[in-house]
PDB file of C-alpha atoms in Angstrom:
ATOM      1  CA  MET B 525     -53.209  34.905  11.673  1.00 73.00           C
ATOM      2  CA  SER B 526     -50.037  33.440  10.211  1.00 84.00           C
ATOM      3  CA  LEU B 527     -47.387  31.713  12.291  1.00 87.00           C
ATOM      4  CA  THR B 528     -44.875  34.529  11.743  1.00 84.00           C
ATOM      5  CA  ASP B 529     -47.442  37.114  12.870  1.00 82.00           C
ATOM      6  CA  PHE B 530     -48.110  34.997  15.957  1.00 83.00           C
ATOM      7  CA  ILE B 531     -44.392  34.733  16.819  1.00 84.00           C
ATOM      8  CA  PHE B 532     -43.191  38.215  15.845  1.00 79.00           C
ATOM      9  CA  GLY B 533     -46.448  40.172  15.950  1.00 81.00           C
ATOM     10  CA  ARG B 534     -48.250  42.029  13.220  1.00 80.00           C
ATOM     11  CA  PRO B 535     -46.241  44.533  11.174  1.00 80.00           C
ATOM     12  CA  LEU B 536     -46.651  48.121  12.295  1.00 75.00           C
ATOM     13  CA  ALA B 537     -48.367  50.614  10.057  1.00 79.00           C
ATOM     14  CA  THR B 538     -46.151  53.499   9.011  1.00 78.00           C
ATOM     15  CA  SER B 539     -48.203  55.853  11.184  1.00 78.00           C
ATOM     16  CA  GLN B 540     -47.541  53.663  14.264  1.00 76.00           C
ATOM     17  CA  GLU B 541     -43.800  53.337  13.663  1.00 71.00           C
ATOM     18  CA  ARG B 542     -42.891  56.756  15.055  1.00 72.00           C
ATOM     19  CA  ALA B 543     -44.530  56.003  18.422  1.00 73.00           C
ATOM     20  CA  GLU B 544     -42.328  52.913  18.859  1.00 70.00           C
ATOM     21  CA  GLN B 545     -39.029  54.778  18.503  1.00 71.00           C
ATOM     22  CA  ILE B 546     -36.984  55.959  21.470  1.00 70.00           C
ATOM     23  CA  GLY B 547     -34.639  58.898  21.561  1.00 69.00           C
ATOM     24  CA  PRO B 548     -31.015  59.128  22.684  1.00 67.00           C
ATOM     25  CA  ALA B 549     -31.944  60.143  26.244  1.00 70.00           C
ATOM     26  CA  ALA B 550     -33.741  56.834  26.802  1.00 68.00           C
ATOM     27  CA  GLY B 551     -31.724  54.738  24.360  1.00 66.00           C
ATOM     28  CA  ILE B 552     -28.261  55.287  25.821  1.00 65.00           C
ATOM     29  CA  PRO B 553     -29.111  54.015  29.328  1.00 65.00           C
ATOM     30  CA  ILE B 554     -31.122  51.110  27.906  1.00 64.00           C
ATOM     31  CA  PHE B 555     -28.733  49.906  25.238  1.00 62.00           C
ATOM     32  CA  GLY B 556     -25.509  51.094  26.898  1.00 63.00           C
ATOM     33  CA  LEU B 557     -25.917  48.436  29.585  1.00 62.00           C
ATOM     34  CA  ASP B 558     -25.011  45.803  26.997  1.00 64.00           C
ATOM     35  CA  ALA B 559     -21.499  47.169  26.448  1.00 65.00           C
ATOM     36  CA  ILE B 560     -20.971  47.971  30.130  1.00 65.00           C
ATOM     37  CA  SER B 561     -21.991  44.506  31.264  1.00 64.00           C
ATOM     38  CA  SER B 562     -19.790  42.813  28.685  1.00 64.00           C
ATOM     39  CA  ALA B 563     -16.788  44.851  29.758  1.00 66.00           C
ATOM     40  CA  GLY B 564     -17.533  44.458  33.460  1.00 66.00           C
ATOM     41  CA  TYR B 565     -18.654  40.860  33.787  1.00 68.00           C
ATOM     42  CA  GLY B 566     -16.701  39.176  30.982  1.00 68.00           C
ATOM     43  CA  PRO B 567     -13.242  39.270  32.583  1.00 70.00           C
ATOM     44  CA  GLU B 568     -14.717  38.255  35.947  1.00 71.00           C
ATOM     45  CA  ALA B 569     -16.416  35.258  34.340  1.00 72.00           C
ATOM     46  CA  ALA B 570     -13.190  34.265  32.570  1.00 74.00           C
ATOM     47  CA  LEU B 571     -11.232  34.439  35.818  1.00 73.00           C
ATOM     48  CA  THR B 572     -13.909  32.450  37.655  1.00 75.00           C
ATOM     49  CA  LEU B 573     -13.665  29.679  35.080  1.00 77.00           C
ATOM     50  CA  LEU B 574      -9.864  29.685  35.135  1.00 78.00           C
ATOM     51  CA  LEU B 575      -9.598  29.820  38.942  1.00 78.00           C
ATOM     52  CA  PRO B 576      -9.742  26.029  39.458  1.00 80.00           C
ATOM     53  CA  LEU B 577      -6.723  25.687  37.154  1.00 78.00           C
ATOM     54  CA  ALA B 578      -4.654  27.818  39.570  1.00 75.00           C
ATOM     55  CA  ALA B 579      -1.310  28.900  38.055  1.00 74.00           C
ATOM     56  CA  LEU B 580      -2.029  27.091  34.786  1.00 76.00           C
ATOM     57  CA  GLY B 581      -5.176  29.189  34.349  1.00 75.00           C
ATOM     58  CA  VAL B 582      -3.209  32.430  34.633  1.00 74.00           C
ATOM     59  CA  ALA B 583      -1.318  31.511  31.466  1.00 79.00           C
ATOM     60  CA  TYR B 584      -4.616  31.411  29.540  1.00 80.00           C
ATOM     61  CA  ILE B 585      -5.932  34.778  30.684  1.00 78.00           C
ATOM     62  CA  VAL B 586      -3.621  36.842  28.446  1.00 82.00           C
ATOM     63  CA  PRO B 587      -4.675  35.071  25.213  1.00 86.00           C
ATOM     64  CA  ILE B 588      -8.311  35.354  26.263  1.00 81.00           C
ATOM     65  CA  ILE B 589      -7.932  39.088  26.896  1.00 81.00           C
ATOM     66  CA  GLY B 590      -6.165  39.400  23.532  1.00 87.00           C
ATOM     67  CA  CYS B 591      -9.105  37.740  21.781  1.00 86.00           C
ATOM     68  CA  ILE B 592     -11.533  40.045  23.577  1.00 80.00           C
ATOM     69  CA  VAL B 593      -9.549  43.128  22.537  1.00 84.00           C
ATOM     70  CA  VAL B 594      -9.447  41.945  18.899  1.00 89.00           C
ATOM     71  CA  LEU B 595     -13.194  41.292  18.984  1.00 84.00           C
ATOM     72  CA  LEU B 596     -13.855  44.757  20.439  1.00 79.00           C
ATOM     73  CA  ALA B 597     -11.716  46.306  17.682  1.00 84.00           C
ATOM     74  CA  ILE B 598     -13.713  44.436  15.018  1.00 87.00           C
ATOM     75  CA  VAL B 599     -16.979  45.641  16.569  1.00 79.00           C
ATOM     76  CA  TYR B 600     -15.631  49.213  16.758  1.00 81.00           C
ATOM     77  CA  PHE B 601     -14.631  49.332  13.099  1.00 85.00           C
ATOM     78  CA  SER B 602     -17.894  47.658  12.112  1.00 82.00           C
ATOM     79  CA  TYR B 603     -19.831  50.362  13.955  1.00 77.00           C
ATOM     80  CA  LEU B 604     -17.753  53.054  12.221  1.00 81.00           C
ATOM     81  CA  GLN B 605     -18.698  51.601   8.828  1.00 84.00           C
ATOM     82  CA  THR B 606     -22.354  51.383   9.819  1.00 81.00           C
ATOM     83  CA  ILE B 607     -22.396  55.010  11.020  1.00 79.00           C
ATOM     84  CA  LYS B 608     -20.854  56.179   7.722  1.00 83.00           C
ATOM     85  CA  ALA B 609     -23.293  54.112   5.651  1.00 83.00           C
ATOM     86  CA  TYR B 610     -26.368  55.054   7.723  1.00 81.00           C
ATOM     87  CA  PRO B 611     -25.816  58.579   9.095  1.00 76.00           C
ATOM     88  CA  GLY B 612     -29.511  58.909   9.967  1.00 75.00           C
ATOM     89  CA  GLY B 613     -29.327  55.847  12.190  1.00 73.00           C
ATOM     90  CA  GLY B 614     -29.302  52.214  11.345  1.00 73.00           C
ATOM     91  CA  GLY B 615     -29.241  49.364  13.771  1.00 79.00           C
ATOM     92  CA  SER B 616     -28.776  45.685  13.082  1.00 82.00           C
ATOM     93  CA  TYR B 617     -32.333  45.294  11.843  1.00 86.00           C
ATOM     94  CA  THR B 618     -32.068  48.140   9.339  1.00 87.00           C
ATOM     95  CA  VAL B 619     -28.656  47.123   8.037  1.00 88.00           C
ATOM     96  CA  ALA B 620     -29.647  43.467   7.694  1.00 89.00           C
ATOM     97  CA  HIS B 621     -32.988  44.358   6.065  1.00 90.00           C
ATOM     98  CA  GLU B 622     -31.428  46.597   3.422  1.00 90.00           C
ATOM     99  CA  ASN B 623     -28.492  44.319   2.650  1.00 90.00           C
ATOM    100  CA  LEU B 624     -29.675  40.763   3.343  1.00 92.00           C
ATOM    101  CA  GLY B 625     -33.475  40.820   3.278  1.00 93.00           C
ATOM    102  CA  GLU B 626     -36.374  40.478   5.664  1.00 92.00           C
ATOM    103  CA  SER B 627     -35.508  37.052   7.094  1.00 94.00           C
ATOM    104  CA  ALA B 628     -32.014  38.138   8.082  1.00 93.00           C
ATOM    105  CA  SER B 629     -33.355  41.352   9.609  1.00 92.00           C
ATOM    106  CA  LEU B 630     -35.882  39.438  11.727  1.00 93.00           C
ATOM    107  CA  LEU B 631     -33.109  37.096  12.854  1.00 94.00           C
ATOM    108  CA  ALA B 632     -30.968  40.111  13.825  1.00 91.00           C
ATOM    109  CA  ALA B 633     -33.887  41.639  15.738  1.00 90.00           C
ATOM    110  CA  ALA B 634     -34.573  38.367  17.569  1.00 92.00           C
ATOM    111  CA  ALA B 635     -30.889  37.989  18.431  1.00 91.00           C
ATOM    112  CA  LEU B 636     -30.826  41.512  19.863  1.00 85.00           C
ATOM    113  CA  MET B 637     -33.942  40.864  21.939  1.00 87.00           C
ATOM    114  CA  ILE B 638     -32.382  37.725  23.405  1.00 89.00           C
ATOM    115  CA  ASP B 639     -29.131  39.603  24.000  1.00 80.00           C
ATOM    116  CA  TYR B 640     -30.890  42.394  25.899  1.00 79.00           C
ATOM    117  CA  ILE B 641     -32.851  39.922  28.019  1.00 84.00           C
ATOM    118  CA  LEU B 642     -29.689  37.992  28.892  1.00 80.00           C
ATOM    119  CA  THR B 643     -27.853  41.247  29.605  1.00 76.00           C
ATOM    120  CA  ALA B 644     -30.555  42.224  32.095  1.00 77.00           C
ATOM    121  CA  ALA B 645     -30.395  38.764  33.694  1.00 80.00           C
ATOM    122  CA  VAL B 646     -26.606  38.930  34.019  1.00 76.00           C
ATOM    123  CA  GLY B 647     -26.821  42.454  35.445  1.00 76.00           C
ATOM    124  CA  ILE B 648     -29.361  41.387  38.048  1.00 79.00           C
ATOM    125  CA  SER B 649     -27.398  38.290  39.055  1.00 78.00           C
ATOM    126  CA  ALA B 650     -24.181  40.294  39.294  1.00 76.00           C
ATOM    127  CA  GLY B 651     -25.978  42.852  41.462  1.00 79.00           C
ATOM    128  CA  VAL B 652     -27.240  40.089  43.749  1.00 81.00           C
ATOM    129  CA  GLY B 653     -23.725  38.654  43.915  1.00 79.00           C
ATOM    130  CA  ALA B 654     -22.328  42.065  44.848  1.00 80.00           C
ATOM    131  CA  LEU B 655     -24.952  42.564  47.551  1.00 85.00           C
ATOM    132  CA  VAL B 656     -24.364  39.091  49.000  1.00 85.00           C
ATOM    133  CA  SER B 657     -20.606  39.646  49.084  1.00 83.00           C
ATOM    134  CA  ALA B 658     -21.108  42.992  50.846  1.00 88.00           C
ATOM    135  CA  VAL B 659     -23.750  41.693  53.272  1.00 88.00           C
ATOM    136  CA  PRO B 660     -23.197  37.942  53.787  1.00 86.00           C
ATOM    137  CA  ARG B 661     -26.408  37.615  55.833  1.00 87.00           C
ATOM    138  CA  LEU B 662     -28.325  37.992  52.560  1.00 82.00           C
ATOM    139  CA  ARG B 663     -26.912  34.721  51.175  1.00 81.00           C
ATOM    140  CA  SER B 664     -29.843  32.715  52.545  1.00 80.00           C
ATOM    141  CA  TRP B 665     -32.187  34.917  50.494  1.00 74.00           C
ATOM    142  CA  SER B 666     -30.370  34.268  47.202  1.00 72.00           C
ATOM    143  CA  ILE B 667     -31.074  31.311  44.947  1.00 70.00           C
ATOM    144  CA  SER B 668     -27.513  30.033  45.325  1.00 60.00           C
ATOM    145  CA  GLY B 669     -27.732  30.322  49.109  1.00 50.00           C
ATOM    146  CA  THR B 670     -27.563  27.269  51.331  1.00 48.00           C
ATOM    147  CA  CYS B 671     -31.096  27.903  52.522  1.00 45.00           C
ATOM    148  CA  CYS B 672     -33.617  29.523  50.207  1.00 45.00           C
ATOM    149  CA  ARG B 673     -36.236  30.725  52.632  1.00 47.00           C
ATOM    150  CA  PRO B 674     -37.964  34.108  52.150  1.00 47.00           C
TER     151      PRO B 674
END
């Protein structure tokens, strides 16, 4: 077994590929969380970091929001181009594989896997934070609580 097969797994046979695909009914809730979490938790995280700066931090929030809006516009127009170029469906792996080669496509796939794992982690921690703020008695059960007893 080669090192790449050990890290990424063996390539799927063409007959096995169809079984690994998910449809829109499952894909939208799974992959939609990424965009929702970025839109929901990003501004909160920016404000949390700028809070210690008090009034000075407020002056930085507008440029930060401007950068986020520009980035979202770039992503939007990039997705439009990808949809036109790959009307049958083409994610980051497919686009990178056809245009940049196998190494770039594996890098894109690995980056997406890490992104989805971190998105789930951020979603869970935000949910815990919301529960603790709604029910302060739960703070001792959270990792950031003053007492971490079960």
